[in-house]
């Protein structure tokens, strides 16, 4: 089963300093029929104006991944971590029993990022933070495996049976993603346009796939994020 999700139908929030597309119910956007996809609870596509950001706030019992698309994202938390990331780089925070953090754009240009919240395998994990500065070339024409379950093959481990990949394709370049039985996939067209199993995706569109592999062809230069996970109702 495959379902295309147009960015034109997603939840929106425009606060001046922050412009967001909500893939699932979040903040003032609430749709009881669109609460999550498997263990993927939140996926926000955020534009953060220069010299603004999210001031210190708490999180608990959630695996939080931020993928920077443009500009810079500066993170600080109650565990003493302070780091700044740029395009194609990833930060991970396991909120566990509780943590406070902030995220700001201290740069001179608008920052764009995807923030994902994944429901953990259980509550009460020890809070943890990590980041990884992947080279852009690692995703050129190839699925870059960035996040996996703890003990998995990716550099970043999370407390859930889920994997996150990134891919960059040139116009007319093709790629595929094999999906096994009892697995499901959430694909985001971050930049560009493509054809995926006959569905045309534009920038910020998404696609849900349950137990069905994907054939992707880039129409224009394209950038994707894929979240693969156990099939979950």
PDB file of C-alpha atoms in Angstrom:
ATOM      1  CA  UNK A   1       0.000   0.000   0.000  1.00  0.00           C
ATOM      2  CA  UNK A   2       1.278   3.453  -0.982  1.00  0.00           C
ATOM      3  CA  UNK A   3      -0.247   6.796  -0.067  1.00  0.00           C
ATOM      4  CA  UNK A   4       0.971  10.194  -1.278  1.00  0.00           C
ATOM      5  CA  UNK A   5       0.724  13.158   1.111  1.00  0.00           C
ATOM      6  CA  UNK A   6       0.780  16.638  -0.446  1.00  0.00           C
ATOM      7  CA  UNK A   7       2.479  19.412   1.493  1.00  0.00           C
ATOM      8  CA  UNK A   8      -0.496  21.595   0.531  1.00  0.00           C
ATOM      9  CA  UNK A   9      -2.712  19.567   2.885  1.00  0.00           C
ATOM     10  CA  UNK A  10      -0.348  19.517   5.864  1.00  0.00           C
ATOM     11  CA  UNK A  11      -0.801  21.489   9.053  1.00  0.00           C
ATOM     12  CA  UNK A  12       0.744  24.969   9.023  1.00  0.00           C
ATOM     13  CA  UNK A  13       1.996  27.435  11.585  1.00  0.00           C
ATOM     14  CA  UNK A  14       3.330  30.879  10.665  1.00  0.00           C
ATOM     15  CA  UNK A  15       4.592  32.848  13.650  1.00  0.00           C
ATOM     16  CA  UNK A  16       6.808  35.345  11.863  1.00  0.00           C
ATOM     17  CA  UNK A  17      10.083  33.973  13.204  1.00  0.00           C
ATOM     18  CA  UNK A  18       8.959  30.369  12.569  1.00  0.00           C
ATOM     19  CA  UNK A  19       7.206  28.889   9.519  1.00  0.00           C
ATOM     20  CA  UNK A  20       6.311  25.200   9.903  1.00  0.00           C
ATOM     21  CA  UNK A  21       4.709  22.373   7.948  1.00  0.00           C
ATOM     22  CA  UNK A  22       3.374  19.667  10.308  1.00  0.00           C
ATOM     23  CA  UNK A  23       3.224  16.152   8.854  1.00  0.00           C
ATOM     24  CA  UNK A  24       1.277  14.983  11.929  1.00  0.00           C
ATOM     25  CA  UNK A  25      -0.850  16.629  14.609  1.00  0.00           C
ATOM     26  CA  UNK A  26       1.280  19.104  16.534  1.00  0.00           C
ATOM     27  CA  UNK A  27       0.740  22.337  18.498  1.00  0.00           C
ATOM     28  CA  UNK A  28      -2.345  24.140  17.157  1.00  0.00           C
ATOM     29  CA  UNK A  29      -2.757  21.637  14.306  1.00  0.00           C
ATOM     30  CA  UNK A  30      -4.881  18.715  15.511  1.00  0.00           C
ATOM     31  CA  UNK A  31      -6.320  15.979  13.311  1.00  0.00           C
ATOM     32  CA  UNK A  32      -7.356  12.825  15.194  1.00  0.00           C
ATOM     33  CA  UNK A  33      -6.944  10.838  11.940  1.00  0.00           C
ATOM     34  CA  UNK A  34      -3.355  12.047  11.538  1.00  0.00           C
ATOM     35  CA  UNK A  35      -1.584  11.465  14.837  1.00  0.00           C
ATOM     36  CA  UNK A  36       1.389   9.334  13.736  1.00  0.00           C
ATOM     37  CA  UNK A  37       2.739   6.815  11.250  1.00  0.00           C
ATOM     38  CA  UNK A  38       3.900   3.807  13.192  1.00  0.00           C
ATOM     39  CA  UNK A  39       6.316   5.006  15.876  1.00  0.00           C
ATOM     40  CA  UNK A  40       6.931   8.269  13.980  1.00  0.00           C
ATOM     41  CA  UNK A  41       4.938  10.702  16.127  1.00  0.00           C
ATOM     42  CA  UNK A  42       6.178  14.131  14.928  1.00  0.00           C
ATOM     43  CA  UNK A  43       7.767  15.347  11.711  1.00  0.00           C
ATOM     44  CA  UNK A  44       7.999  19.122  11.388  1.00  0.00           C
ATOM     45  CA  UNK A  45       9.559  20.989   8.458  1.00  0.00           C
ATOM     46  CA  UNK A  46      10.692  24.236  10.107  1.00  0.00           C
ATOM     47  CA  UNK A  47      11.994  27.519   8.715  1.00  0.00           C
ATOM     48  CA  UNK A  48      13.667  29.532  11.485  1.00  0.00           C
ATOM     49  CA  UNK A  49      14.435  33.213  10.890  1.00  0.00           C
ATOM     50  CA  UNK A  50      17.962  34.539  11.620  1.00  0.00           C
ATOM     51  CA  UNK A  51      18.741  35.337  15.275  1.00  0.00           C
ATOM     52  CA  UNK A  52      15.629  33.550  16.555  1.00  0.00           C
ATOM     53  CA  UNK A  53      14.778  30.062  17.752  1.00  0.00           C
ATOM     54  CA  UNK A  54      13.292  27.852  20.422  1.00  0.00           C
ATOM     55  CA  UNK A  55      14.209  28.998  23.913  1.00  0.00           C
ATOM     56  CA  UNK A  56      14.907  26.478  26.675  1.00  0.00           C
ATOM     57  CA  UNK A  57      12.047  23.992  27.100  1.00  0.00           C
ATOM     58  CA  UNK A  58      11.592  20.447  28.456  1.00  0.00           C
ATOM     59  CA  UNK A  59      11.177  17.051  26.769  1.00  0.00           C
ATOM     60  CA  UNK A  60      10.582  13.602  28.193  1.00  0.00           C
ATOM     61  CA  UNK A  61      10.370  10.019  26.867  1.00  0.00           C
ATOM     62  CA  UNK A  62      10.937  10.743  23.176  1.00  0.00           C
ATOM     63  CA  UNK A  63      13.717  10.064  20.652  1.00  0.00           C
ATOM     64  CA  UNK A  64      14.311  13.409  18.872  1.00  0.00           C
ATOM     65  CA  UNK A  65      16.281  13.736  15.631  1.00  0.00           C
ATOM     66  CA  UNK A  66      16.975  17.028  13.837  1.00  0.00           C
ATOM     67  CA  UNK A  67      18.186  17.006  10.214  1.00  0.00           C
ATOM     68  CA  UNK A  68      19.568  20.344   9.016  1.00  0.00           C
ATOM     69  CA  UNK A  69      18.722  21.278   5.413  1.00  0.00           C
ATOM     70  CA  UNK A  70      19.865  24.895   5.159  1.00  0.00           C
ATOM     71  CA  UNK A  71      21.618  27.397   7.424  1.00  0.00           C
ATOM     72  CA  UNK A  72      22.764  26.603  10.941  1.00  0.00           C
ATOM     73  CA  UNK A  73      21.163  25.095  14.034  1.00  0.00           C
ATOM     74  CA  UNK A  74      22.701  25.690  17.465  1.00  0.00           C
ATOM     75  CA  UNK A  75      21.747  23.302  20.274  1.00  0.00           C
ATOM     76  CA  UNK A  76      22.264  23.655  24.036  1.00  0.00           C
ATOM     77  CA  UNK A  77      20.899  21.385  26.768  1.00  0.00           C
ATOM     78  CA  UNK A  78      20.844  20.703  30.487  1.00  0.00           C
ATOM     79  CA  UNK A  79      23.391  17.898  30.016  1.00  0.00           C
ATOM     80  CA  UNK A  80      26.010  20.504  29.093  1.00  0.00           C
ATOM     81  CA  UNK A  81      26.061  19.958  25.329  1.00  0.00           C
ATOM     82  CA  UNK A  82      26.480  22.973  23.019  1.00  0.00           C
ATOM     83  CA  UNK A  83      26.929  22.344  19.297  1.00  0.00           C
ATOM     84  CA  UNK A  84      26.154  24.009  15.953  1.00  0.00           C
ATOM     85  CA  UNK A  85      25.238  21.959  12.876  1.00  0.00           C
ATOM     86  CA  UNK A  86      24.832  22.826   9.181  1.00  0.00           C
ATOM     87  CA  UNK A  87      23.468  21.313   5.951  1.00  0.00           C
ATOM     88  CA  UNK A  88      23.175  17.540   5.930  1.00  0.00           C
ATOM     89  CA  UNK A  89      24.231  17.122   9.561  1.00  0.00           C
ATOM     90  CA  UNK A  90      22.177  15.401  12.247  1.00  0.00           C
ATOM     91  CA  UNK A  91      21.650  15.735  15.974  1.00  0.00           C
ATOM     92  CA  UNK A  92      20.002  13.169  18.231  1.00  0.00           C
ATOM     93  CA  UNK A  93      18.588  13.542  21.723  1.00  0.00           C
ATOM     94  CA  UNK A  94      17.009  10.828  23.816  1.00  0.00           C
ATOM     95  CA  UNK A  95      14.861  12.825  26.231  1.00  0.00           C
ATOM     96  CA  UNK A  96      14.294   9.818  28.490  1.00  0.00           C
ATOM     97  CA  UNK A  97      13.578  10.739  32.105  1.00  0.00           C
ATOM     98  CA  UNK A  98      13.707  14.428  31.214  1.00  0.00           C
ATOM     99  CA  UNK A  99      15.946  17.072  29.672  1.00  0.00           C
ATOM    100  CA  UNK A 100      15.834  20.799  28.910  1.00  0.00           C
ATOM    101  CA  UNK A 101      17.212  22.152  25.639  1.00  0.00           C
ATOM    102  CA  UNK A 102      17.134  25.090  23.235  1.00  0.00           C
ATOM    103  CA  UNK A 103      17.599  25.387  19.467  1.00  0.00           C
ATOM    104  CA  UNK A 104      18.536  28.669  17.803  1.00  0.00           C
ATOM    105  CA  UNK A 105      19.557  30.049  14.440  1.00  0.00           C
ATOM    106  CA  UNK A 106      22.409  32.444  15.215  1.00  0.00           C
ATOM    107  CA  UNK A 107      23.258  32.838  11.527  1.00  0.00           C
ATOM    108  CA  UNK A 108      22.431  35.516   8.993  1.00  0.00           C
ATOM    109  CA  UNK A 109      20.185  33.369   6.781  1.00  0.00           C
ATOM    110  CA  UNK A 110      16.998  31.403   7.354  1.00  0.00           C
ATOM    111  CA  UNK A 111      17.603  27.902   8.692  1.00  0.00           C
ATOM    112  CA  UNK A 112      15.529  24.954   7.514  1.00  0.00           C
ATOM    113  CA  UNK A 113      15.395  21.642   9.337  1.00  0.00           C
ATOM    114  CA  UNK A 114      13.327  18.527   9.760  1.00  0.00           C
ATOM    115  CA  UNK A 115      12.619  17.572  13.358  1.00  0.00           C
ATOM    116  CA  UNK A 116      11.432  14.025  14.021  1.00  0.00           C
ATOM    117  CA  UNK A 117      10.058  12.599  17.246  1.00  0.00           C
ATOM    118  CA  UNK A 118      10.056   8.806  17.519  1.00  0.00           C
ATOM    119  CA  UNK A 119       8.231   7.003  20.323  1.00  0.00           C
ATOM    120  CA  UNK A 120      10.829   4.997  22.312  1.00  0.00           C
ATOM    121  CA  UNK A 121      10.621   1.273  23.028  1.00  0.00           C
ATOM    122  CA  UNK A 122       9.986   2.075  26.699  1.00  0.00           C
ATOM    123  CA  UNK A 123       9.859   5.015  29.073  1.00  0.00           C
ATOM    124  CA  UNK A 124      12.565   6.059  31.483  1.00  0.00           C
ATOM    125  CA  UNK A 125      15.750   5.827  29.413  1.00  0.00           C
ATOM    126  CA  UNK A 126      18.777   7.795  30.581  1.00  0.00           C
ATOM    127  CA  UNK A 127      18.871  11.113  28.669  1.00  0.00           C
ATOM    128  CA  UNK A 128      21.515  11.235  25.959  1.00  0.00           C
ATOM    129  CA  UNK A 129      22.738  13.536  23.165  1.00  0.00           C
ATOM    130  CA  UNK A 130      24.826  13.021  20.050  1.00  0.00           C
ATOM    131  CA  UNK A 131      25.450  14.589  16.660  1.00  0.00           C
ATOM    132  CA  UNK A 132      27.128  13.517  13.445  1.00  0.00           C
ATOM    133  CA  UNK A 133      28.641  15.607  10.653  1.00  0.00           C
ATOM    134  CA  UNK A 134      28.040  13.449   7.595  1.00  0.00           C
ATOM    135  CA  UNK A 135      29.814  14.460   4.396  1.00  0.00           C
ATOM    136  CA  UNK A 136      27.297  15.435   1.716  1.00  0.00           C
ATOM    137  CA  UNK A 137      28.916  13.039  -0.768  1.00  0.00           C
ATOM    138  CA  UNK A 138      27.890  10.064   1.387  1.00  0.00           C
ATOM    139  CA  UNK A 139      24.290  10.424   0.161  1.00  0.00           C
ATOM    140  CA  UNK A 140      25.020  11.142  -3.515  1.00  0.00           C
ATOM    141  CA  UNK A 141      23.170   8.424  -5.445  1.00  0.00           C
ATOM    142  CA  UNK A 142      23.236   6.215  -2.360  1.00  0.00           C
ATOM    143  CA  UNK A 143      21.070   5.730   0.717  1.00  0.00           C
ATOM    144  CA  UNK A 144      23.089   7.080   3.644  1.00  0.00           C
ATOM    145  CA  UNK A 145      22.167   5.083   6.755  1.00  0.00           C
ATOM    146  CA  UNK A 146      22.280   7.685   9.544  1.00  0.00           C
ATOM    147  CA  UNK A 147      20.126   6.272  12.358  1.00  0.00           C
ATOM    148  CA  UNK A 148      19.412   2.699  13.446  1.00  0.00           C
ATOM    149  CA  UNK A 149      18.280   0.880  16.601  1.00  0.00           C
ATOM    150  CA  UNK A 150      20.835   0.764  19.418  1.00  0.00           C
ATOM    151  CA  UNK A 151      23.571  -1.672  18.429  1.00  0.00           C
ATOM    152  CA  UNK A 152      22.685  -1.338  14.741  1.00  0.00           C
ATOM    153  CA  UNK A 153      24.831  -0.440  11.739  1.00  0.00           C
ATOM    154  CA  UNK A 154      24.299   3.332  11.661  1.00  0.00           C
ATOM    155  CA  UNK A 155      26.474   5.882  13.546  1.00  0.00           C
ATOM    156  CA  UNK A 156      23.472   7.133  15.545  1.00  0.00           C
ATOM    157  CA  UNK A 157      21.536   4.650  17.689  1.00  0.00           C
ATOM    158  CA  UNK A 158      18.023   5.155  19.058  1.00  0.00           C
ATOM    159  CA  UNK A 159      15.772   3.253  21.465  1.00  0.00           C
ATOM    160  CA  UNK A 160      13.377   1.941  18.796  1.00  0.00           C
ATOM    161  CA  UNK A 161      13.226  -0.440  15.817  1.00  0.00           C
ATOM    162  CA  UNK A 162      13.528   2.345  13.241  1.00  0.00           C
ATOM    163  CA  UNK A 163      16.079   3.477  10.667  1.00  0.00           C
ATOM    164  CA  UNK A 164      16.635   6.856   9.003  1.00  0.00           C
ATOM    165  CA  UNK A 165      18.309   7.338   5.622  1.00  0.00           C
ATOM    166  CA  UNK A 166      19.136  10.295   3.355  1.00  0.00           C
ATOM    167  CA  UNK A 167      19.555  10.316  -0.424  1.00  0.00           C
ATOM    168  CA  UNK A 168      20.532  12.882  -3.064  1.00  0.00           C
ATOM    169  CA  UNK A 169      19.836  12.308  -6.785  1.00  0.00           C
ATOM    170  CA  UNK A 170      20.704  14.237  -9.909  1.00  0.00           C
ATOM    171  CA  UNK A 171      18.011  14.807 -12.606  1.00  0.00           C
ATOM    172  CA  UNK A 172      16.966  11.492 -14.230  1.00  0.00           C
ATOM    173  CA  UNK A 173      18.997   9.488 -11.716  1.00  0.00           C
ATOM    174  CA  UNK A 174      17.216   6.491 -10.197  1.00  0.00           C
ATOM    175  CA  UNK A 175      17.229   4.672  -6.870  1.00  0.00           C
ATOM    176  CA  UNK A 176      15.157   2.029  -5.114  1.00  0.00           C
ATOM    177  CA  UNK A 177      14.245   1.098  -1.563  1.00  0.00           C
ATOM    178  CA  UNK A 178      13.371  -2.509  -0.718  1.00  0.00           C
ATOM    179  CA  UNK A 179      10.800  -2.892   2.025  1.00  0.00           C
ATOM    180  CA  UNK A 180      10.440  -6.237   3.763  1.00  0.00           C
ATOM    181  CA  UNK A 181       7.324  -7.913   5.080  1.00  0.00           C
ATOM    182  CA  UNK A 182       5.999  -6.338   8.285  1.00  0.00           C
ATOM    183  CA  UNK A 183       7.963  -3.110   7.641  1.00  0.00           C
ATOM    184  CA  UNK A 184       6.763   0.348   6.651  1.00  0.00           C
ATOM    185  CA  UNK A 185       8.382   3.504   5.299  1.00  0.00           C
ATOM    186  CA  UNK A 186       7.777   7.252   5.453  1.00  0.00           C
ATOM    187  CA  UNK A 187       9.505   9.128   2.609  1.00  0.00           C
ATOM    188  CA  UNK A 188       9.949  12.920   2.470  1.00  0.00           C
ATOM    189  CA  UNK A 189      10.830  14.810  -0.719  1.00  0.00           C
ATOM    190  CA  UNK A 190      12.955  17.450   0.989  1.00  0.00           C
ATOM    191  CA  UNK A 191      14.020  19.248  -2.190  1.00  0.00           C
ATOM    192  CA  UNK A 192      13.242  18.822  -5.894  1.00  0.00           C
ATOM    193  CA  UNK A 193      10.667  16.719  -7.759  1.00  0.00           C
ATOM    194  CA  UNK A 194      10.524  13.016  -8.465  1.00  0.00           C
ATOM    195  CA  UNK A 195       8.406  10.052  -9.543  1.00  0.00           C
ATOM    196  CA  UNK A 196       7.981   7.334  -6.909  1.00  0.00           C
ATOM    197  CA  UNK A 197       6.067   4.249  -8.070  1.00  0.00           C
ATOM    198  CA  UNK A 198       4.155   6.486 -10.463  1.00  0.00           C
ATOM    199  CA  UNK A 199       3.379   9.196  -7.885  1.00  0.00           C
ATOM    200  CA  UNK A 200       4.817  12.638  -8.573  1.00  0.00           C
ATOM    201  CA  UNK A 201       6.338  14.202  -5.466  1.00  0.00           C
ATOM    202  CA  UNK A 202       7.153  17.889  -5.139  1.00  0.00           C
ATOM    203  CA  UNK A 203       9.271  19.657  -2.519  1.00  0.00           C
ATOM    204  CA  UNK A 204       7.901  18.945   1.000  1.00  0.00           C
ATOM    205  CA  UNK A 205       5.541  16.178  -0.183  1.00  0.00           C
ATOM    206  CA  UNK A 206       5.655  12.810   1.587  1.00  0.00           C
ATOM    207  CA  UNK A 207       4.690   9.229   0.897  1.00  0.00           C
ATOM    208  CA  UNK A 208       3.650   6.339   3.127  1.00  0.00           C
ATOM    209  CA  UNK A 209       4.515   2.797   2.057  1.00  0.00           C
ATOM    210  CA  UNK A 210       3.515  -0.374   3.867  1.00  0.00           C
ATOM    211  CA  UNK A 211       5.250  -3.576   2.735  1.00  0.00           C
ATOM    212  CA  UNK A 212       5.776  -2.159  -0.771  1.00  0.00           C
ATOM    213  CA  UNK A 213       9.210  -1.387  -2.195  1.00  0.00           C
ATOM    214  CA  UNK A 214       9.883   1.906  -3.958  1.00  0.00           C
ATOM    215  CA  UNK A 215      11.308   2.836  -7.354  1.00  0.00           C
ATOM    216  CA  UNK A 216      12.427   6.467  -7.456  1.00  0.00           C
ATOM    217  CA  UNK A 217      13.349   8.625 -10.452  1.00  0.00           C
ATOM    218  CA  UNK A 218      14.436  12.234  -9.946  1.00  0.00           C
ATOM    219  CA  UNK A 219      12.815  14.790 -12.256  1.00  0.00           C
ATOM    220  CA  UNK A 220      15.007  17.593 -10.921  1.00  0.00           C
ATOM    221  CA  UNK A 221      17.900  17.513  -8.446  1.00  0.00           C
ATOM    222  CA  UNK A 222      16.300  15.781  -5.464  1.00  0.00           C
ATOM    223  CA  UNK A 223      16.956  15.271  -1.763  1.00  0.00           C
ATOM    224  CA  UNK A 224      15.076  12.670   0.317  1.00  0.00           C
ATOM    225  CA  UNK A 225      14.736  11.474   3.900  1.00  0.00           C
ATOM    226  CA  UNK A 226      13.334   8.005   4.617  1.00  0.00           C
ATOM    227  CA  UNK A 227      12.172   6.617   7.955  1.00  0.00           C
ATOM    228  CA  UNK A 228      11.900   2.798   7.885  1.00  0.00           C
ATOM    229  CA  UNK A 229      10.360   0.954  10.812  1.00  0.00           C
ATOM    230  CA  UNK A 230       8.497  -2.119  12.014  1.00  0.00           C
ATOM    231  CA  UNK A 231       4.899  -2.251  10.857  1.00  0.00           C
ATOM    232  CA  UNK A 232       2.829  -0.805  13.667  1.00  0.00           C
ATOM    233  CA  UNK A 233      -0.856   0.093  13.879  1.00  0.00           C
TER     234      UNK A 233
END
